[in-house]
Structure formats: structure tokens, C-alpha cells
mmCIF file of C-alpha atoms in Angstrom:
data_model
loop_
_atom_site.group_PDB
_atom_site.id
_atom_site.type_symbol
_atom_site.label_atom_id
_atom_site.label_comp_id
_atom_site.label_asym_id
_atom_site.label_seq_id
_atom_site.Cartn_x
_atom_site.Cartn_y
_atom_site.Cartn_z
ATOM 1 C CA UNK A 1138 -40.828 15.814 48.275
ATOM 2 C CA UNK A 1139 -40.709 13.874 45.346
ATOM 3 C CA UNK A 1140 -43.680 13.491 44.831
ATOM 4 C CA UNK A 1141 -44.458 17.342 44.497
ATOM 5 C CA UNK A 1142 -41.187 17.407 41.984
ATOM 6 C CA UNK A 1143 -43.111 15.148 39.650
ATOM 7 C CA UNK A 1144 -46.520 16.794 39.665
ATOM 8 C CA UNK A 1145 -44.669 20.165 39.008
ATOM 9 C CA UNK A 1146 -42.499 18.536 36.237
ATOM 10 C CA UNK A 1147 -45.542 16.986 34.477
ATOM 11 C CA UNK A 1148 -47.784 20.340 34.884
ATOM 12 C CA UNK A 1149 -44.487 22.382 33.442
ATOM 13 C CA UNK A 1150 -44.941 19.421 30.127
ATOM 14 C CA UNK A 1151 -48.471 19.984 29.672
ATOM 15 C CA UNK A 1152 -48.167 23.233 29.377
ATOM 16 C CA UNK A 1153 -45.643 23.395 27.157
ATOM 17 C CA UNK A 1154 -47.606 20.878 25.024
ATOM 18 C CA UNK A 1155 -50.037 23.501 25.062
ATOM 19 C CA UNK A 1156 -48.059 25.868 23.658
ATOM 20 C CA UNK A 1157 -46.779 24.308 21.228
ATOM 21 C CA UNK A 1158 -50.142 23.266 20.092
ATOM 22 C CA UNK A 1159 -51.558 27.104 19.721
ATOM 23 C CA UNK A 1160 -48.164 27.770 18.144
ATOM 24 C CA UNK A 1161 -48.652 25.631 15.685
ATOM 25 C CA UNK A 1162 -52.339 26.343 15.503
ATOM 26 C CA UNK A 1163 -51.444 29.593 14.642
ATOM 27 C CA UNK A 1164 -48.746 28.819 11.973
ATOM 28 C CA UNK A 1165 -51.305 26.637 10.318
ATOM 29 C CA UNK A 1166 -48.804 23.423 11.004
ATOM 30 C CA UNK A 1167 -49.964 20.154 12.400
ATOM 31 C CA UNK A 1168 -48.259 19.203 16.072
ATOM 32 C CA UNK A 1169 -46.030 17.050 14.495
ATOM 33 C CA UNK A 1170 -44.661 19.226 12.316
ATOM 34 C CA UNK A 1171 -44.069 21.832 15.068
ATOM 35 C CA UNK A 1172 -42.260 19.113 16.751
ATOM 36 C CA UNK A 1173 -40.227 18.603 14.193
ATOM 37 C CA UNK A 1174 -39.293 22.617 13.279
ATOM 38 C CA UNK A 1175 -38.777 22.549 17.266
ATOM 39 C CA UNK A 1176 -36.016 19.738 17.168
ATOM 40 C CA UNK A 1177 -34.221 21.092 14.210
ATOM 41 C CA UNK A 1178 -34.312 24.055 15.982
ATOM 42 C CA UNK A 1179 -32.800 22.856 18.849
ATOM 43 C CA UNK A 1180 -30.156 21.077 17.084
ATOM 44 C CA UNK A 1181 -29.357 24.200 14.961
ATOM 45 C CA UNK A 1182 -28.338 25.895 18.480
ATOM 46 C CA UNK A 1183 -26.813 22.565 20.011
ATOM 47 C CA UNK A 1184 -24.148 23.328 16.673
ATOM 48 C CA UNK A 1185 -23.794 27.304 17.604
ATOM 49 C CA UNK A 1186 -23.151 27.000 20.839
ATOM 50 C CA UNK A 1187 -20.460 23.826 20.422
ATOM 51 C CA UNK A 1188 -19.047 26.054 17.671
ATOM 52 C CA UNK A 1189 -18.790 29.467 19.737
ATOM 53 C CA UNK A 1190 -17.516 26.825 23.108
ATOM 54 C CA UNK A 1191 -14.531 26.151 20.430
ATOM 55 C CA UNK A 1192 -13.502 29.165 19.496
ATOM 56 C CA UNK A 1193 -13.583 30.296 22.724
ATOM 57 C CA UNK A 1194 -10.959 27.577 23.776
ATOM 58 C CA UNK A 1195 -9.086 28.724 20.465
ATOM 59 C CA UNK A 1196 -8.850 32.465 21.162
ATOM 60 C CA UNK A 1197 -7.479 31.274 25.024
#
């Protein structure tokens, strides 16, 4: 069982690696740099959503 939870994990990561690569194929970006706008992007949601959880608990 684990076993099969692995494979499926790593397929799942290759294709994403994939898409990121044509993404950034098509922006004209290196996969680094996609990497990079990806994390800040990430981060730049991680904020919004800690600041929306907040005032959330505020307005209660």
C-alpha cells in the first residue's frame, strides 16, 4: 500500500514539474525563475489567508 502511495506521489511531482516547465516556457522565464514567482506566490496567499483567519476571529 505504500508502496503504490509513493509511485502516485512522485508521478503527481513530475508532472507538476512539467508544468511548470511549459509555463515558464511559455512566459519566456527560465525554471528557476518560475520557481521563484511560484514561492512568492505562495507566500503572498500564506499572508491573505492568515490575515482574513484574523479578522475572522475579530469580527466573532
Amino acid at each position: 500500500m505504500i508502496r503504490g502511495l509513493i509511485r502516485t506521489t512522485l508521478r503527481i511531482d513530475n508532472n507538476l514539474k512539467t508544468r511548470i516547465e511549459l509555463l515558464a516556457i511559455k512566459n519566456n522565464l527560465s525554471f528557476n525563475k518560475m520557481l521563484t514567482y511560484m514561492e512568492k506566490f505562495d507566500k503572498y496567499y500564506e499572508e491573505q489567508n492568515k490575515k482574513l483567519k484574523s479578522e475572522v476571529v475579530n469580527n466573532e
